[in-house]
Coordinates of C-alpha atoms and ligand atoms in Angstrom, one line a residue:
M1 CA 0.0 0.0 0.0
P2 CA 1.7 3.3 -1.0
K3 CA 2.0 5.9 1.8
P4 CA 0.1 9.1 1.0
A5 CA 3.4 10.9 0.2
D6 CA 4.1 8.3 -2.5
K7 CA 0.8 8.7 -4.2
P8 CA 1.3 9.7 -7.8
Q9 CA 0.3 13.3 -8.3
G10 CA -2.2 14.3 -10.9
L11 CA -1.3 15.6 -14.3
I12 CA -0.2 19.3 -14.0
D13 CA 1.0 21.1 -17.1
P14 CA 3.9 23.6 -17.3
F15 CA 1.3 26.4 -16.7
G16 CA -0.1 24.9 -13.6
R17 CA -3.3 23.6 -15.2
H18 CA -4.7 20.3 -13.9
I19 CA -5.6 17.9 -16.7
S20 CA -8.7 15.9 -15.8
Y21 CA -10.5 15.5 -19.2
V22 CA -9.6 13.5 -22.4
R23 CA -11.4 13.9 -25.7
L24 CA -11.1 10.6 -27.4
S25 CA -11.5 10.5 -31.2
L26 CA -12.6 7.1 -32.2
T27 CA -12.6 7.6 -35.9
D28 CA -11.7 10.4 -38.4
K29 CA -14.5 9.3 -40.7
C30 CA -17.9 10.8 -40.7
N31 CA -21.3 10.2 -42.4
F32 CA -21.7 14.1 -42.7
R33 CA -19.5 16.7 -44.4
C34 CA -20.2 19.9 -42.5
F35 CA -18.5 22.5 -44.7
Y36 CA -16.7 24.2 -41.8
C37 CA -15.2 20.8 -40.5
M38 CA -14.4 18.5 -43.3
P39 CA -13.7 19.6 -46.9
K40 CA -15.9 18.3 -49.7
G41 CA -14.3 15.2 -51.3
F42 CA -11.8 14.7 -48.5
R43 CA -10.6 11.2 -48.5
D44 CA -7.3 11.2 -46.7
F45 CA -8.5 9.0 -43.8
E46 CA -6.3 7.1 -41.4
E47 CA -5.6 3.4 -42.4
P48 CA -7.6 1.0 -40.2
E49 CA -4.4 -0.8 -39.1
N50 CA -3.3 2.5 -37.5
W51 CA -6.5 2.9 -35.5
L52 CA -6.0 2.2 -31.8
T53 CA -7.8 -1.0 -30.9
F54 CA -10.3 -1.1 -28.0
D55 CA -7.6 -2.8 -25.9
E56 CA -5.1 -0.1 -26.7
I57 CA -7.6 2.7 -26.0
E58 CA -8.5 1.0 -22.7
R59 CA -4.8 0.8 -21.7
V60 CA -4.2 4.5 -22.4
M61 CA -7.3 5.6 -20.6
R62 CA -6.6 3.4 -17.6
A63 CA -3.2 5.1 -17.4
F64 CA -4.8 8.5 -17.7
A65 CA -7.4 7.6 -15.0
G66 CA -4.6 6.5 -12.7
L67 CA -3.2 10.1 -13.1
G68 CA -6.4 11.8 -12.2
V69 CA -8.4 12.0 -15.4
S70 CA -12.0 11.5 -14.4
R71 CA -13.9 12.6 -17.6
I72 CA -13.8 11.1 -21.0
R73 CA -15.7 12.3 -24.1
M74 CA -16.0 9.9 -27.1
T75 CA -15.9 12.0 -30.3
G76 CA -14.6 11.9 -33.9
G77 CA -15.2 12.2 -36.8
E78 CA -18.5 10.7 -36.0
P79 CA -18.0 8.3 -33.1
L80 CA -21.2 6.2 -33.9
V81 CA -19.7 5.0 -37.2
R82 CA -17.1 3.1 -35.1
K83 CA -18.4 -0.5 -34.7
N84 CA -19.3 -1.8 -31.2
L85 CA -19.1 1.6 -29.5
P86 CA -21.3 0.6 -26.6
E87 CA -18.7 -2.2 -25.8
L88 CA -16.0 0.4 -25.6
A89 CA -18.2 2.6 -23.5
Q90 CA -18.8 -0.2 -21.0
R91 CA -15.0 -0.8 -20.8
L92 CA -14.3 2.9 -20.2
T93 CA -16.9 3.4 -17.5
A94 CA -15.6 0.4 -15.6
L95 CA -12.1 2.0 -15.3
P96 CA -11.4 3.0 -11.7
G97 CA -11.4 6.8 -11.5
V98 CA -13.6 7.5 -14.5
Q99 CA -16.7 9.3 -13.3
D100 CA -18.1 10.7 -16.5
L101 CA -18.3 9.3 -20.0
S102 CA -20.0 11.4 -22.6
V103 CA -20.4 11.4 -26.4
S104 CA -20.4 14.1 -29.1
T105 CA -22.3 13.1 -32.1
N106 CA -24.2 14.3 -35.1
A107 CA -27.0 12.0 -34.1
A108 CA -27.6 10.5 -37.5
L109 CA -27.2 7.0 -36.1
L110 CA -28.3 7.8 -32.6
E111 CA -31.9 6.5 -32.9
N112 CA -30.5 2.9 -33.0
H113 CA -27.7 3.4 -30.5
A114 CA -29.1 5.6 -27.7
Q115 CA -30.4 2.9 -25.5
A116 CA -27.3 0.7 -25.7
L117 CA -25.1 3.7 -25.0
A118 CA -27.2 4.6 -21.9
E119 CA -27.0 1.0 -20.7
A120 CA -23.2 1.0 -21.2
G121 CA -22.9 3.9 -18.8
V122 CA -22.8 7.0 -21.0
S123 CA -24.3 9.7 -18.9
R124 CA -24.8 12.6 -21.3
I125 CA -24.6 13.5 -24.9
N126 CA -23.8 16.5 -27.1
V127 CA -25.4 16.8 -30.5
S128 CA -24.4 19.1 -33.3
L129 CA -27.4 20.9 -34.9
D130 CA -26.9 24.0 -36.9
S131 CA -30.3 24.4 -38.5
L132 CA -33.9 23.4 -38.0
R133 CA -34.7 23.8 -41.7
S134 CA -34.3 20.6 -43.7
E135 CA -32.9 22.0 -46.8
R136 CA -30.4 24.3 -45.0
F137 CA -29.4 21.4 -42.7
A138 CA -28.7 19.2 -45.7
D139 CA -26.7 22.0 -47.3
I140 CA -24.5 22.6 -44.2
T141 CA -23.9 18.9 -43.5
G142 CA -23.4 17.8 -47.1
G143 CA -26.6 15.9 -47.3
G144 CA -27.6 15.1 -43.8
S145 CA -31.3 14.4 -42.9
L146 CA -32.7 16.7 -40.3
Q147 CA -35.5 14.3 -39.4
T148 CA -33.1 11.4 -38.7
V149 CA -31.2 13.7 -36.3
I150 CA -34.5 14.7 -34.6
N151 CA -35.4 11.0 -34.2
G152 CA -32.0 10.4 -32.7
L153 CA -32.5 13.2 -30.2
L154 CA -35.9 11.9 -29.2
A155 CA -34.4 8.4 -28.7
A156 CA -31.7 9.9 -26.5
K157 CA -34.3 11.6 -24.4
K158 CA -36.3 8.4 -24.1
A159 CA -33.1 6.5 -23.1
G160 CA -32.6 8.9 -20.2
L161 CA -29.4 10.6 -21.4
R162 CA -29.2 13.9 -19.5
P163 CA -28.4 16.6 -20.1
I164 CA -28.7 16.6 -23.9
K165 CA -26.7 19.6 -25.2
I166 CA -27.3 21.0 -28.6
N167 CA -24.2 22.5 -30.2
M168 CA -24.9 25.2 -32.8
V169 CA -22.0 26.8 -34.7
A170 CA -23.1 30.4 -35.4
L171 CA -22.6 31.0 -39.1
Q172 CA -23.0 34.5 -40.5
G173 CA -25.2 34.5 -43.6
I174 CA -26.1 30.8 -43.1
N175 CA -28.0 30.2 -39.9
D176 CA -28.0 33.7 -38.3
D177 CA -31.8 34.0 -38.6
E178 CA -32.3 30.8 -36.5
F179 CA -31.0 31.6 -33.1
V180 CA -34.3 32.4 -31.6
D181 CA -35.9 29.3 -33.2
M182 CA -33.2 27.1 -31.7
V183 CA -33.8 28.6 -28.2
N184 CA -37.5 27.8 -28.6
F185 CA -36.7 24.3 -29.9
C186 CA -34.5 23.6 -26.8
L187 CA -37.1 25.1 -24.5
Q188 CA -39.7 22.8 -26.0
H189 CA -37.6 19.7 -25.6
E190 CA -35.7 20.6 -22.4
F191 CA -32.3 20.5 -24.1
T192 CA -29.4 22.7 -23.2
L193 CA -28.2 24.9 -26.0
R194 CA -24.6 26.0 -26.7
F195 CA -23.5 28.4 -29.4
I196 CA -20.0 28.0 -30.8
E197 CA -17.8 30.4 -32.7
A198 CA -16.5 29.0 -36.0
M199 CA -12.8 28.2 -35.8
P200 CA -10.4 28.5 -38.7
V201 CA -9.2 24.9 -38.5
G202 CA -7.4 23.0 -41.3
V203 CA -8.1 23.1 -45.0
S204 CA -11.7 24.1 -44.4
G205 CA -10.4 27.1 -42.3
R206 CA -11.1 29.6 -45.0
D207 CA -14.8 28.6 -45.3
A208 CA -15.3 28.6 -41.5
S209 CA -13.6 32.0 -41.2
S210 CA -15.7 33.6 -43.9
H211 CA -18.9 32.9 -41.9
Y212 CA -17.4 33.7 -38.5
M213 CA -19.6 35.6 -36.0
D214 CA -18.6 37.0 -32.6
L215 CA -21.2 35.4 -30.2
A216 CA -21.7 38.9 -28.6
Q217 CA -23.9 39.5 -31.6
V218 CA -25.9 36.3 -30.9
R219 CA -26.3 37.4 -27.3
T220 CA -27.5 40.9 -28.2
E221 CA -30.2 39.4 -30.5
L222 CA -31.4 36.9 -27.9
E223 CA -31.6 39.6 -25.2
Q224 CA -34.3 41.3 -27.4
H225 CA -36.5 38.1 -27.2
F226 CA -35.7 36.5 -23.8
D227 CA -35.1 37.6 -20.3
L228 CA -31.5 36.3 -19.7
S229 CA -29.6 36.2 -16.4
P230 CA -26.2 34.6 -15.5
G231 CA -26.6 30.8 -15.4
V232 CA -24.4 27.9 -14.3
M233 CA -24.0 24.4 -15.7
P234 CA -22.2 21.7 -13.7
G235 CA -19.2 20.5 -15.8
G236 CA -19.9 23.3 -18.2
G237 CA -16.3 23.4 -19.5
P238 CA -15.4 26.4 -21.5
A239 CA -19.0 27.7 -22.1
R240 CA -20.2 30.8 -20.3
Y241 CA -23.9 30.3 -19.5
L242 CA -27.0 32.5 -19.4
R243 CA -30.4 31.2 -18.1
V244 CA -33.6 32.0 -19.8
G245 CA -36.0 33.6 -17.3
G246 CA -39.0 31.4 -16.3
S247 CA -37.4 28.2 -17.5
D248 CA -34.6 25.8 -16.8
L249 CA -32.9 26.5 -20.1
N250 CA -29.2 27.3 -19.9
I251 CA -27.6 28.8 -23.0
G252 CA -23.8 28.4 -23.3
F253 CA -21.5 30.6 -25.3
I254 CA -18.3 29.0 -26.5
T255 CA -16.0 31.8 -27.7
P256 CA -12.6 30.3 -28.6
I257 CA -12.0 33.3 -30.9
S258 CA -13.5 36.4 -29.3
Q259 CA -12.6 35.5 -25.7
H260 CA -10.3 32.5 -25.5
F261 CA -10.4 30.4 -22.3
C262 CA -7.0 28.8 -22.6
E263 CA -6.0 29.7 -19.0
T264 CA -8.6 27.2 -17.7
C265 CA -7.9 24.5 -20.2
N266 CA -8.2 21.1 -18.5
R267 CA -8.1 18.7 -21.5
V268 CA -6.0 16.8 -24.0
R269 CA -7.1 15.0 -27.2
L270 CA -6.3 11.5 -28.3
S271 CA -6.8 10.9 -32.0
V272 CA -7.8 7.6 -33.6
D273 CA -4.2 6.8 -34.6
G274 CA -2.9 7.2 -31.1
T275 CA -1.5 10.8 -31.4
L276 CA -1.9 12.8 -28.3
Y277 CA -2.7 16.5 -29.2
L278 CA -2.0 18.9 -26.4
C279 CA -4.0 21.8 -27.9
L280 CA -6.8 22.1 -30.5
G281 CA -5.2 25.1 -32.0
Q282 CA -1.5 24.1 -32.0
E283 CA 0.6 21.3 -33.5
N284 CA 2.2 20.1 -30.2
R285 CA 1.7 16.4 -30.1
F286 CA 3.1 13.1 -28.9
E287 CA 2.8 9.7 -30.7
L288 CA 1.6 6.9 -28.4
R289 CA 0.9 4.2 -30.9
P290 CA 4.5 3.1 -31.6
L291 CA 5.1 2.8 -27.9
L292 CA 1.9 0.8 -27.3
R293 CA 2.9 -1.6 -30.1
Q294 CA 6.4 -2.0 -28.9
G295 CA 5.1 -3.3 -25.6
I296 CA 5.5 -0.4 -23.2
R297 CA 4.8 -1.3 -19.6
D298 CA 1.9 0.4 -17.7
D299 CA 4.2 2.3 -15.4
E300 CA 6.3 3.5 -18.3
L301 CA 3.1 4.6 -20.1
Q302 CA 2.1 6.8 -17.2
A303 CA 5.6 8.3 -17.2
V304 CA 5.3 9.0 -20.9
L305 CA 1.9 10.7 -20.4
R306 CA 3.5 13.0 -17.9
K307 CA 6.4 13.7 -20.3
A308 CA 3.9 14.4 -23.1
L309 CA 2.1 16.9 -20.9
A310 CA 5.2 19.1 -20.7
L311 CA 4.5 19.9 -24.4
K312 CA 1.1 21.5 -23.7
P313 CA 1.3 25.1 -25.0
E314 CA 0.0 28.1 -23.0
R315 CA -2.7 29.0 -25.6
H316 CA -3.9 28.6 -29.1
D317 CA -3.2 31.4 -31.6
F318 CA -6.1 31.2 -33.9
N319 CA -6.4 34.9 -34.0
E320 CA -2.7 35.6 -34.8
N321 CA -2.2 32.6 -37.1
P322 CA -5.5 31.5 -38.5
E323 CA -3.9 29.5 -41.4
R324 CA -1.4 27.7 -39.3
I325 CA -3.3 24.5 -38.3
V326 CA -3.2 22.0 -41.2
R327 CA -5.2 19.2 -39.6
I328 CA -9.0 19.2 -39.9
M329 CA -11.4 19.2 -36.9
S330 CA -12.7 15.7 -37.5
M331 CA -9.1 14.4 -36.8
T332 CA -9.0 15.8 -33.3
G333 CA -12.6 15.8 -32.4
G334 CA -13.4 19.5 -31.8
Ligands
SAM401 N1 -19.4 14.4 -35.3 C1 -19.6 14.8 -34.0 C2 -20.4 16.1 -34.0 O1 -20.5 16.7 -35.0 O2 -20.8 16.5 -32.9 C3 -18.3 15.0 -33.2 C4 -17.1 15.6 -33.8 S1 -17.3 17.3 -34.3 C5 -15.7 17.6 -34.9 C6 -17.3 18.1 -32.7 C7 -17.7 19.5 -32.7 O3 -16.8 20.3 -33.4 C8 -19.1 19.8 -33.3 O4 -20.0 20.4 -32.4 C9 -18.8 20.7 -34.5 O5 -19.9 21.6 -34.7 C10 -17.6 21.4 -34.0 N2 -16.8 21.9 -35.1 C11 -16.3 21.3 -36.2 N3 -15.6 22.1 -37.0 C12 -15.6 23.4 -36.4 C13 -15.1 24.6 -36.7 N4 -14.4 24.9 -37.8 N5 -15.4 25.6 -35.8 C14 -16.1 25.4 -34.7 N6 -16.6 24.2 -34.3 C15 -16.4 23.2 -35.2
SF4_402 FE1 -18.9 15.1 -39.1 FE2 -19.1 16.3 -36.8 FE3 -17.4 17.2 -38.6 FE4 -20.0 17.5 -39.1 S1 -18.8 18.4 -37.4 S2 -18.4 16.7 -40.5 S3 -20.8 15.7 -38.1 S4 -17.3 15.3 -37.6

């Protein structure tokens, strides 16, 4: 039994931030092609032999959990296109120290998977939804069906996943006439709503940038229709929340561009090929797959994770260097 003084310390980065959250990308593939995320015709996907297996993912996440990581989000690409996701969910929720397993999804396949995910221990779910108009939705997502997504959301609600958070990227000239409608939709269904600023990521960066909106504009518009006061959301992450008067609806504003929140960053990202990305907006990374396949021991793996954390940069520089990141969002899971 280790004495308290010998207990391994948590993961603290060079800027004193405690890392407690891993975003786990389970595939770089997707059944949608949101124009701001994945360029049309993009085919440069990772080879299946380079995907971390469920055993490898479990090993890495066990090592992270042993270092104090308590929250995991399964993302992608579209995580539900990875086969047997509920099996992985079950393995991750069983890890000692993991208190919260969530999923980010476009919900196209959610209707058939919501119940199994809930039974596997997934507690909550984030769903991307940028428009409530079928044609526009198909246009933004490269052919997605709005009705299928709504069916997925209703199945998630029925399966007891809570909270269900809707993520809407605010896009000037595309969905900027739908913010009030989306608030009303979330009020009706008791979903949480979060607006996100478009980030200039990867080859699609130019497209995302040309529709960028400062969320201060969204807030100003909503204030004309709703009584908004400061709100809170447990585990709210980087969003700043406002509550709609007379309801339980919290609206989050995620502002990586206009007001970055790097000083409170608590996360790292593991991509499907086993690359650990230390920041969404920088190239700092550490390759874990070769070490896993060379038979690294568990104690060595934890030491390696600590070493990798020393590479975490202080902040992104999307504003200063918008063209710098060459990888696309679906590789690192947003
Ligand atoms: N496919 C899942 C989904 O859409 O929720 C999970 C992966 S997706 C990359 C995660 C989040 O990143 C989504 O909410 C999406 O809207 C967001 N995202 C993708 N590209 C973005 C960009 N250029 N700027 C801001 N958010 C972006
Ligand atoms: Fe796919 Fe999500 Fe990217 Fe849209 S945002 S293309 S759903 S990974």
